[in-house]
Coordinates of C-alpha atoms (C1' of nucleotides) in Angstrom, one line a residue:
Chain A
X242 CA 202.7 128.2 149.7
X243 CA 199.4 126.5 149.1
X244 CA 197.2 130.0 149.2
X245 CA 194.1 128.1 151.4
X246 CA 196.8 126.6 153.7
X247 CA 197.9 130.0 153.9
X248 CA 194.8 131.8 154.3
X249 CA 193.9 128.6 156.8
X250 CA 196.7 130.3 159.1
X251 CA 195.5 133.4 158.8
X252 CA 192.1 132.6 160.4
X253 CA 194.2 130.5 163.2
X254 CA 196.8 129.4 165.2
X255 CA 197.5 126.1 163.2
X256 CA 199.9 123.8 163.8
X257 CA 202.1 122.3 161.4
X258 CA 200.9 119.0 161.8
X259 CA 197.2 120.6 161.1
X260 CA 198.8 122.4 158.2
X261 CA 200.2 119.1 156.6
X262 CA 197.0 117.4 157.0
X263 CA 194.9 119.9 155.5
X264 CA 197.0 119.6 152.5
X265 CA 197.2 116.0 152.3
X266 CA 193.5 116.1 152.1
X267 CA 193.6 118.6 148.7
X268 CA 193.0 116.8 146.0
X269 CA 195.7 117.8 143.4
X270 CA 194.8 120.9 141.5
X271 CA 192.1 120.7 138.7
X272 CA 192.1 123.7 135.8
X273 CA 188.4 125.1 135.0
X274 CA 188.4 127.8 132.1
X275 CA 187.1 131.0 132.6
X276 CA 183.5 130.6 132.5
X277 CA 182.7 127.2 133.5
X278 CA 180.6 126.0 135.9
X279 CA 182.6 124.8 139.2
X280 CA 179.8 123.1 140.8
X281 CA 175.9 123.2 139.0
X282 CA 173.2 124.5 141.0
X283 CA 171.6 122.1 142.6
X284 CA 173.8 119.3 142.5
X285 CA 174.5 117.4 145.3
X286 CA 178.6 117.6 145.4
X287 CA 180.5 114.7 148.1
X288 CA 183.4 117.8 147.8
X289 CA 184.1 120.9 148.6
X290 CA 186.9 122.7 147.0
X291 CA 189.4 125.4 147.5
X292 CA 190.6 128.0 145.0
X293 CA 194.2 128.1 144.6
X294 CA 194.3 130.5 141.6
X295 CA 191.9 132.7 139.9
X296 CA 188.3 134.3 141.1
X297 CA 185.0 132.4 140.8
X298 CA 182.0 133.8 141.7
X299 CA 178.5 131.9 143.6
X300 CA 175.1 132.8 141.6
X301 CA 171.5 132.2 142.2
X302 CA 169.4 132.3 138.9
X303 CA 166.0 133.1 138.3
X304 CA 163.6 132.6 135.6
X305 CA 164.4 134.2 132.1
X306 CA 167.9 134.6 132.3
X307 CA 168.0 137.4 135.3
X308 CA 170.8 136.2 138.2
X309 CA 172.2 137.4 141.4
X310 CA 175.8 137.0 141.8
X311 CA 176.4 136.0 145.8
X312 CA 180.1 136.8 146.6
X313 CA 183.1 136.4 144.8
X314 CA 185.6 133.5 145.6
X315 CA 189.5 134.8 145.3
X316 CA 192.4 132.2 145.9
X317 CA 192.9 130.9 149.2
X318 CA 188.9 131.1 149.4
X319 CA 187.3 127.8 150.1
X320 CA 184.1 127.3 148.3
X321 CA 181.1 125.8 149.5
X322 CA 182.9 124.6 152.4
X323 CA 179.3 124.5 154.2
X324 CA 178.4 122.4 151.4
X325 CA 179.9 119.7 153.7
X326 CA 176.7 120.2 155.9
X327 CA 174.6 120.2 152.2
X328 CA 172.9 117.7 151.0
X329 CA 172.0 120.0 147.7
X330 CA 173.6 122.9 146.5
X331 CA 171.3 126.2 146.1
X332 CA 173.7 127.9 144.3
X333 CA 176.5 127.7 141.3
X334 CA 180.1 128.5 141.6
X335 CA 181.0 129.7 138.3
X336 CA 184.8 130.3 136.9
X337 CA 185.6 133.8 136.5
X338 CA 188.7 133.7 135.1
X339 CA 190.6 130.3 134.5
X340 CA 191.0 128.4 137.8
X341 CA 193.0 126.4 140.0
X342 CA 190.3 124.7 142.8
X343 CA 191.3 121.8 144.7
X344 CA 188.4 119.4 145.6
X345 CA 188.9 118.4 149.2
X346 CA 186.8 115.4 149.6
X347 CA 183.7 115.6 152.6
X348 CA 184.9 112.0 153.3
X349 CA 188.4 113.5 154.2
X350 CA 187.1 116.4 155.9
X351 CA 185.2 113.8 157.9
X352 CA 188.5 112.0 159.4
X353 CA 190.3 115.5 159.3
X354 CA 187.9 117.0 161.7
X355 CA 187.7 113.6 164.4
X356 CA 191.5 114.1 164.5
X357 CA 192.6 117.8 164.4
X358 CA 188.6 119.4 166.0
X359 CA 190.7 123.0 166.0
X360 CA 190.7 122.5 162.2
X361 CA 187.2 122.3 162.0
X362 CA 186.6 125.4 164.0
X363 CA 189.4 127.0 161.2
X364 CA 187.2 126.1 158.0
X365 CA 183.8 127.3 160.2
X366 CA 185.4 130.6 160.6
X367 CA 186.7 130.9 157.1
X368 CA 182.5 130.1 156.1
X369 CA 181.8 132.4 158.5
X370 CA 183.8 135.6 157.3
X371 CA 182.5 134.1 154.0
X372 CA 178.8 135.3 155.7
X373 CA 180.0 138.6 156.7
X374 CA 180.7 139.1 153.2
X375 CA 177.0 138.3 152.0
X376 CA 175.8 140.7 154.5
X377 CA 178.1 143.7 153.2
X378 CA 176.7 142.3 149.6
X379 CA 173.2 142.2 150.8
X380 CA 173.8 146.2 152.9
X381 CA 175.3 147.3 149.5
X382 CA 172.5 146.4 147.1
X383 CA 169.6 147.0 149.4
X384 CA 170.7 150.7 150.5
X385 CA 173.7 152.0 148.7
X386 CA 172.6 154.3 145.9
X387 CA 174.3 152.8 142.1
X388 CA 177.3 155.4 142.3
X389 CA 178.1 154.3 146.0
X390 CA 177.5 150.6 145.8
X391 CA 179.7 150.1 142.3
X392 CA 182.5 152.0 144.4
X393 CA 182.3 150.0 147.5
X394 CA 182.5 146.5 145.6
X395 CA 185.3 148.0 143.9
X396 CA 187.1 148.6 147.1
X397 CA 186.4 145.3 148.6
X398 CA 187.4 143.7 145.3
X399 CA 191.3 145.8 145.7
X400 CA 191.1 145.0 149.7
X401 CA 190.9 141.1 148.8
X402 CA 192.9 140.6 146.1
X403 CA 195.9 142.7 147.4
X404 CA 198.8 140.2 148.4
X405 CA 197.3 137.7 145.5
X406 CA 198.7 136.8 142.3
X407 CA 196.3 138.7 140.9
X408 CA 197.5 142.4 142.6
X409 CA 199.5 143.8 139.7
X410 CA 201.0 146.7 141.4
X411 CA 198.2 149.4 141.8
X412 CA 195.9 147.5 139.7
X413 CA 194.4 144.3 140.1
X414 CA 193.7 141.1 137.2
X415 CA 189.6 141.1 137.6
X416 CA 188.2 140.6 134.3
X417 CA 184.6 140.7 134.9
X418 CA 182.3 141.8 132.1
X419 CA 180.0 144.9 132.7
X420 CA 177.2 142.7 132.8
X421 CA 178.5 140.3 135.0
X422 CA 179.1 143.3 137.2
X423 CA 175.6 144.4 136.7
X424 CA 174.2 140.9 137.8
X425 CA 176.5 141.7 141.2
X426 CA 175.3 144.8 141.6
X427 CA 171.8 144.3 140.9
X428 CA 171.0 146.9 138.5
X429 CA 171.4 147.1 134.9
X430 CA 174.5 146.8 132.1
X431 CA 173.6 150.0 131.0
X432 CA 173.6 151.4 134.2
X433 CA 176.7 149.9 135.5
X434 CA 178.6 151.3 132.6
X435 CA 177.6 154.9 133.4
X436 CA 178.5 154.2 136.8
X437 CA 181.7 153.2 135.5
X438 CA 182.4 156.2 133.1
X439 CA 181.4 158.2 136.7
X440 CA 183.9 156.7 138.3
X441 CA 187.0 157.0 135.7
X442 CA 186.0 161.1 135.2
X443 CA 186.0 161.4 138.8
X444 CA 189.5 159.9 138.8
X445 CA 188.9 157.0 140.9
X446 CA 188.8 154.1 139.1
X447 CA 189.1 152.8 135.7
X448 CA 188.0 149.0 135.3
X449 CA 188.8 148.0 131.7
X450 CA 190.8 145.4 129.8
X451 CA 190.6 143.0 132.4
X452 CA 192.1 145.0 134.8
X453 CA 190.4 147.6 137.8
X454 CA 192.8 150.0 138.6
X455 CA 192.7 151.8 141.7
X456 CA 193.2 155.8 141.2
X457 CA 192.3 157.0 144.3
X458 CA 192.0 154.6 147.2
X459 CA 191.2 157.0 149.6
X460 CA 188.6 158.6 147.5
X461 CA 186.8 155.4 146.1
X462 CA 186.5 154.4 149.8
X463 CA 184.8 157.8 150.6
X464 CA 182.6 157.1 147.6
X465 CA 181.6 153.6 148.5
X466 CA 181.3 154.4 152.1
X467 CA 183.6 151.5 152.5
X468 CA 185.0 150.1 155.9
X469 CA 187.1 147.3 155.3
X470 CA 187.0 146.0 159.2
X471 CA 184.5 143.1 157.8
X472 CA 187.4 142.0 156.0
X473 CA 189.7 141.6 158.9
X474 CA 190.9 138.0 159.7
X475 CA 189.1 136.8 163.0
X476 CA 191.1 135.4 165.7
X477 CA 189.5 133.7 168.3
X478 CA 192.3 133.9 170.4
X479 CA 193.5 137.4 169.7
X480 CA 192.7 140.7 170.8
X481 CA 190.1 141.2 173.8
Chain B
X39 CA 159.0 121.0 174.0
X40 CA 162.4 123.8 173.6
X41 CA 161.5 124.4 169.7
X42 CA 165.5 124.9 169.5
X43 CA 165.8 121.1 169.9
X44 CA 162.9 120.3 168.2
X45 CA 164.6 122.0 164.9
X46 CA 167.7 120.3 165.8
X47 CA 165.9 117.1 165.7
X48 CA 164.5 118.2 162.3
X49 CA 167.5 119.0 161.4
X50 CA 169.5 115.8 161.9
X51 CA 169.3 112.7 164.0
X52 CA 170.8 113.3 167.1
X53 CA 170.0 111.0 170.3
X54 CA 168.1 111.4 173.8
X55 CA 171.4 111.9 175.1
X56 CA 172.4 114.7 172.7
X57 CA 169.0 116.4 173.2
X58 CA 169.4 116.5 177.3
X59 CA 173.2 117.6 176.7
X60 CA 172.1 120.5 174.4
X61 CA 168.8 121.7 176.5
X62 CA 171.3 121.4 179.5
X63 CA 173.9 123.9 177.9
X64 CA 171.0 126.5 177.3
X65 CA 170.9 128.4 180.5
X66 CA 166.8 129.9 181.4
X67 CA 164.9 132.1 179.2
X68 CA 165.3 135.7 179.1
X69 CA 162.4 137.7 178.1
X70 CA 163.6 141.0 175.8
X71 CA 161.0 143.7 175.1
X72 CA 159.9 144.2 171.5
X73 CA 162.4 146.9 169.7
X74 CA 165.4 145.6 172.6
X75 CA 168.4 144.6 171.1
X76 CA 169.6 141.1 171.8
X77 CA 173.3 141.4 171.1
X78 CA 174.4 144.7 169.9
X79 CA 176.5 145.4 166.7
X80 CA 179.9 145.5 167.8
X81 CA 179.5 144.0 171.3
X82 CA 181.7 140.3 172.0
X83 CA 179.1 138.6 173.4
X84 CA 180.8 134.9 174.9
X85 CA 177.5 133.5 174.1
X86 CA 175.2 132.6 171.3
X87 CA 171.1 132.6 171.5
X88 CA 168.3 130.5 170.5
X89 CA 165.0 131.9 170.3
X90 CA 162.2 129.6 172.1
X91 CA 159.6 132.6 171.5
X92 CA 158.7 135.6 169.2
X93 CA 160.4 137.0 166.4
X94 CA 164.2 138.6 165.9
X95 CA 165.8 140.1 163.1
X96 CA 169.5 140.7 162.3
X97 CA 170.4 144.1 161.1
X98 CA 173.0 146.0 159.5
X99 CA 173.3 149.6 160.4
X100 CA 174.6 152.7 158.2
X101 CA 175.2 156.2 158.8
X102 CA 172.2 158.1 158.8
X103 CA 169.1 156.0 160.1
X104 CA 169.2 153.8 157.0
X105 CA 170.0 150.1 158.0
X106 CA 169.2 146.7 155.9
X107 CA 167.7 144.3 157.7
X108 CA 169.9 140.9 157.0
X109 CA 166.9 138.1 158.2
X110 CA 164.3 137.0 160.6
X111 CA 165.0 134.4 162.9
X112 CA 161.8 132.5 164.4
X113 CA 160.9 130.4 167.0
X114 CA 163.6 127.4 167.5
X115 CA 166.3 129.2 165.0
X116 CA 169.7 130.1 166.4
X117 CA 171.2 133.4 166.8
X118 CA 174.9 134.0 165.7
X119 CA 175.5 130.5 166.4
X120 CA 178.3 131.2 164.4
X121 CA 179.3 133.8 167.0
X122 CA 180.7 131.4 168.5
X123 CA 183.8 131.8 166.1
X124 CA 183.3 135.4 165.7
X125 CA 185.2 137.9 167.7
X126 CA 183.4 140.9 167.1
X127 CA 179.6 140.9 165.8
X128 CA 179.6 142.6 162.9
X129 CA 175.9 143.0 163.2
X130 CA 173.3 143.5 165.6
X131 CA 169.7 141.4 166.4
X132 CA 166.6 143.0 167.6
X133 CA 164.0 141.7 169.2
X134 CA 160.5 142.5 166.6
X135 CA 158.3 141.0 168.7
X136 CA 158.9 140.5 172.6
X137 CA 161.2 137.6 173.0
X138 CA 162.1 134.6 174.7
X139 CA 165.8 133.7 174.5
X140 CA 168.0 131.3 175.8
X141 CA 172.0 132.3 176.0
X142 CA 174.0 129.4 175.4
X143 CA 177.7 130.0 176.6
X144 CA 180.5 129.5 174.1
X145 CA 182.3 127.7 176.9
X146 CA 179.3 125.4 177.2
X147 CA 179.4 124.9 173.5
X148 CA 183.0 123.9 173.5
X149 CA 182.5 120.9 175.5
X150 CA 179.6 119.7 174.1
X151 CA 181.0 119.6 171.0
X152 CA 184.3 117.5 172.4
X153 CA 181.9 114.6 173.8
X154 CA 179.4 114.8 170.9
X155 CA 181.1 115.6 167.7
X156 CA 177.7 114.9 165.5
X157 CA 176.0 118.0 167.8
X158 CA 178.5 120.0 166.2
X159 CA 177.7 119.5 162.8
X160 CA 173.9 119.9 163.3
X161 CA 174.6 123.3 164.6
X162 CA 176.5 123.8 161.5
X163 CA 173.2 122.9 159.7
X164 CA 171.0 125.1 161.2
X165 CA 173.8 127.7 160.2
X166 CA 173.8 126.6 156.9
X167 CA 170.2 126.9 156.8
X168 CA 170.6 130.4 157.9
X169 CA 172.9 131.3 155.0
X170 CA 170.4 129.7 152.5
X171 CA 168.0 132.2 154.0
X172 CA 170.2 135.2 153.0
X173 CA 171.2 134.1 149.7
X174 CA 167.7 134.3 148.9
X175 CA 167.1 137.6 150.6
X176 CA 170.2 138.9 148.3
X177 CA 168.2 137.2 145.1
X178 CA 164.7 139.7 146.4
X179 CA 166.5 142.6 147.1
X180 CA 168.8 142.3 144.2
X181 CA 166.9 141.0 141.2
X182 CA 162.5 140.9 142.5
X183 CA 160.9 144.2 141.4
X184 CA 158.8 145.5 144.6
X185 CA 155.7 143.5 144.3
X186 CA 157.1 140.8 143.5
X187 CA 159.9 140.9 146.1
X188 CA 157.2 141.7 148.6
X189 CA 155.0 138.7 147.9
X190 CA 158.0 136.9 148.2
X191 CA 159.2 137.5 151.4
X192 CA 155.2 137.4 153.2
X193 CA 155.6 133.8 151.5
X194 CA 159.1 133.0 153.3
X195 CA 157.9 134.4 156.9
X196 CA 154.3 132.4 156.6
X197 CA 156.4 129.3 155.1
X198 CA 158.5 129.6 158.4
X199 CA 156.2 130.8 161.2
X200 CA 153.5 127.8 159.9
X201 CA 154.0 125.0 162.9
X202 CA 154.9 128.0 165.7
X203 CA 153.0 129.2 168.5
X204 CA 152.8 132.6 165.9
X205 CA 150.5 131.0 163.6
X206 CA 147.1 131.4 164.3
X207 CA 144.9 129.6 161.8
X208 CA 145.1 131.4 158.5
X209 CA 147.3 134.1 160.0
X210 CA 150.3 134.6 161.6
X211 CA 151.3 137.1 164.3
X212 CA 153.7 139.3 162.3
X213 CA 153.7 142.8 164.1
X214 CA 155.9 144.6 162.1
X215 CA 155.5 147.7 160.8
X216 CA 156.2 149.1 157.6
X217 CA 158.9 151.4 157.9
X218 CA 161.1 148.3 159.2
X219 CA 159.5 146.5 156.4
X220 CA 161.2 148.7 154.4
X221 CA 164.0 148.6 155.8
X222 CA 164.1 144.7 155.0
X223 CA 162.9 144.7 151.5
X224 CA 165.1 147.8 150.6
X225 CA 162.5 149.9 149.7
X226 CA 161.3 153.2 150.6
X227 CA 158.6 152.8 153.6
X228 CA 156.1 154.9 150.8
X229 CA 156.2 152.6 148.4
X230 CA 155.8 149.2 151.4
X231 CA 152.7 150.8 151.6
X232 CA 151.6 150.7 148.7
X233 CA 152.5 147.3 147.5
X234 CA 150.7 146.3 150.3
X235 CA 148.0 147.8 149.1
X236 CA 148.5 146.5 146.2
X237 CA 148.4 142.6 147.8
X238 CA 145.3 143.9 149.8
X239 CA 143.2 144.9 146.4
X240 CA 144.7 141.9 144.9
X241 CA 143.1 139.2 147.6
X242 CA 146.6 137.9 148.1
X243 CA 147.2 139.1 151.3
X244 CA 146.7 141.6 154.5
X245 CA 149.5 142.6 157.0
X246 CA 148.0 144.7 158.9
X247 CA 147.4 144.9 163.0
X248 CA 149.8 142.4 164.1
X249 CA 148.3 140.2 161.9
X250 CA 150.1 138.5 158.2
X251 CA 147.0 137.2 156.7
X252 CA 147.4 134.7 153.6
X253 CA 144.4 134.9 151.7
X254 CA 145.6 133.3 148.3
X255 CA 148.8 131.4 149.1
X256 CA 148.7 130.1 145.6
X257 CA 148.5 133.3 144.2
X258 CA 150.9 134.5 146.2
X259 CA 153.3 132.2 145.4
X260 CA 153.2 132.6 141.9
X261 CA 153.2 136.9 142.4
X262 CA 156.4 136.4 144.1
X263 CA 158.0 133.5 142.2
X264 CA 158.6 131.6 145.8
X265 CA 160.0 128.2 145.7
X266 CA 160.7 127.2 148.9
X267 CA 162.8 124.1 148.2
X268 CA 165.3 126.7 149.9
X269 CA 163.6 126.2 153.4
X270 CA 163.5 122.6 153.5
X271 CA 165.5 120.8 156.4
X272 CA 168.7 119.7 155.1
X273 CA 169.3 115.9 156.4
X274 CA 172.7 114.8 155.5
X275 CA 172.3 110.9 155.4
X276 CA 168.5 111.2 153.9
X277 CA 167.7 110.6 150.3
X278 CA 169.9 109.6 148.3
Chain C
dC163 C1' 190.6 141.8 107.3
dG164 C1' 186.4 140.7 109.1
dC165 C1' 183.5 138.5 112.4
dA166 C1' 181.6 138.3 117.1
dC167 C1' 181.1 140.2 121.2
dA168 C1' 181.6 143.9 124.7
dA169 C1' 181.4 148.7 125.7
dT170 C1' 179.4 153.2 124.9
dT171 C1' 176.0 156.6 124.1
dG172 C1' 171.2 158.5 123.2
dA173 C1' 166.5 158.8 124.2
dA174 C1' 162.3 157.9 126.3
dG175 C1' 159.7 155.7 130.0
dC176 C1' 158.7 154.1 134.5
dA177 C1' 159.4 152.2 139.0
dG178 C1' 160.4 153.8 143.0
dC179 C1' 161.8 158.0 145.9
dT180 C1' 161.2 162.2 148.5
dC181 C1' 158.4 165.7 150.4
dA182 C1' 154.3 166.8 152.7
dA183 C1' 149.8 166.5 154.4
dA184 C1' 145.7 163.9 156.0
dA185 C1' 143.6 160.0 158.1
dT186 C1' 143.9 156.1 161.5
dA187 C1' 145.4 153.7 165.0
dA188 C1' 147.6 153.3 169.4
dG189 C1' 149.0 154.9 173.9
dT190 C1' 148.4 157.8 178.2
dG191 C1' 146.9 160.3 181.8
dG192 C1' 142.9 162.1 184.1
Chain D
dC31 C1' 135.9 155.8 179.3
dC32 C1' 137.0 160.0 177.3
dA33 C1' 140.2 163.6 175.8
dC34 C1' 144.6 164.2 174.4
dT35 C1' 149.1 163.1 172.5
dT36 C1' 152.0 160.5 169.6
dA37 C1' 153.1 157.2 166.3
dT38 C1' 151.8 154.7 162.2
dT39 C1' 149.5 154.3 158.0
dT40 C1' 147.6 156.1 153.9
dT41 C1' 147.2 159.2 150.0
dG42 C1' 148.7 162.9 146.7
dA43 C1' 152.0 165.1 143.7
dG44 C1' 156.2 165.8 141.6
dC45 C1' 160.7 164.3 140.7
dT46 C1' 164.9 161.3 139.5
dG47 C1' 167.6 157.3 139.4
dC48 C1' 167.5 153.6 137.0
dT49 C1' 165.6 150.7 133.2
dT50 C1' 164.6 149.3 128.6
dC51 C1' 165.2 149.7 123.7
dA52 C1' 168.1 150.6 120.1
dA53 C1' 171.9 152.1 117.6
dT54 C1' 176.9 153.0 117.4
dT55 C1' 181.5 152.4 118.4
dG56 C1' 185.3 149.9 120.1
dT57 C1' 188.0 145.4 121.1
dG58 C1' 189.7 140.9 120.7
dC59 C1' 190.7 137.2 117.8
dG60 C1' 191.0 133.6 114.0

DNA sequence: CGCACAATTGAAGCAGCTCAAAATAAGTGG
DNA sequence: CCACTTATTTTGAGCTGCTTCAATTGTGCG
């Protein structure tokens, strides 16, 4: 199935109808190579898009070079939904590994949301555990010390991709350069691969060769201090 | 008049009508103590806020004492409007400043959204606005070193708190101290001090006895590389 | 094979941290 | 209004986590 229709119903009771209409409103799949720039910074997009395959990642960039990687985008993510509400992007989406992204027009979202208003609710909460996620990122590189934060981005990396495509057994498919890392983590290359050579002595995890593989999931989550109940899909209805 | 619907009305056009409907969902001010929490991490509060006086900030809490303070909600922003799709606050919001806050039931919410659809999407704005906001918070903690983050951050709270009832000529009530700060640039509550200093000897700017005094806002600027297209009101049908 | 790029390691420096004490300011009760 | 207490700010000193610079090794790929 369609991984945002999918993801869609994990964030709410929708109905099939919903479902269908959601999907009629995808555009049909577009490929973006590892890399490439989904939408520019600043631009002023009339889309948002869904990723059906692969991980991109949302930047800020500063002056000479230096960036801040925002939060990582894994399939059934919706990008930039908010960007609906946008009239200019403050941000890029860049590819991290070859993409699938479906463009879902703002036009369509227009008539989507007058005739199915629960859908519109859906998509706000899947921005809004998108904001929980910025404020774990934001807790991580403000107070977590290198060894601690490298873990815990780890761990949320494994919690999110586990059930993708990209979960190959106990590892994961996230080939992210160290300095891309770095640029996530907010410290340096050099650092991060220390961290890194930390992490694989301490038999935790080893990322390498496009792939981060999970050792010890109970002790990277000690390491990283990491409690995964962000993550959890929100029901409005459930629970209480 | 309520500065929550005087940003909404920044924010997009949205009638008389709309205006009355909104200020006649927002039940009477409540007045919280400085240092009171307004919704506690955790808690499942059926409501969200807008603040019609003083300053707030949203926090997130770790073991030990240490906690990174997410952002800083003024006069006329929303609180966790996006509560309103959130089960569980992941987060809590103090009050820096005594408060003035009006609770605006999620109940209340859901109907005016039914009869005025547009409402809906300025809310959504003024969230959006508020995810701008951390975003650039991520960039300073992440990527500014500690004078220039600092600079950077007295430039975003002036920027915001010029037009409120906090801005007294040059100044602007601002009575936090440094060890929260700290806590919000990610720095030790040592070293807050002595950038601050180091602004002070500079002629940039004081913070000091309630007060954030800009002496140099150009200079200021440039010491922490503040562009604050980010801040801007976001109209969806202007421009263009 | 050989090129280009990414990862690794070493070494030196510094920004920012912790610890600890002194100086100011802010409350509080008499 | 003063004397006292308590919190906040300021300063010093020493340390370390992280950075930068630079060189080496490893890896992927035409």
């Amino acid at each position: 199935m369609n991984p945002f229709i999918k993801r869609l119903i994990d964030l709410g009771e929708i109905s099939e109808e919903e479902q269908a209409a959601m999907l009629a409103a995808c555009q049909p799949p577009v490929r973006v190579a590892a890399g490439e720039d989904l939408v520019q910074d600043g631009s002023q997009p009339g889309f948002s898009m869904a990723i059906l395959s692969g991980i991109a990642f949302r930047y800020k960039g500063l002056d000479q070079g230096r960036r801040q990687i925002i939060s990582f985008q894994v399939p059934g993510n919706g990008v930039d939904l908010y960007a609906y509400a946008l009239r200019r992007l403050d941000h890029g989406v860049q590819a991290l590994t070859a993409c699938e992204v479906s463009h879902i027009p703002h036009s369509s979202l227009d008539q989507l949301i007058s005739i199915y208003p629960r859908l519109a609710l859906t998509l706000w909460r899947e921005t809004i555990q998108d904001t929980s996620i910025m404020r774990e990122q934001m807790v991580r590189i403000g107070q977590r010390p290198a060894f601690e934060r490298t873990a815990n981005l780890l761990c949320e990396m494994a919690h999110r991709l586990t059930g993708t495509e990209l979960q190959l057994g106990e590892a994961f498919l996230f080939p992210i350069g160290q300095a891309t890392l770095a640029s996530a983590l907010g410290m340096s290359p050099v650092h991060t691969n220390r961290i890194l050579k930390q992490l694989r002595d301490a038999n935790l995890a080893i990322l390498s060769r496009q792939r981060l593989t999970i050792l010890d999931l109970g002790g990277l989550r000690k390491a990283g201090h990491f409690d995964p109940s962000y993550l959890e899909p929100v029901r409005l209805n459930a629970g209480i």
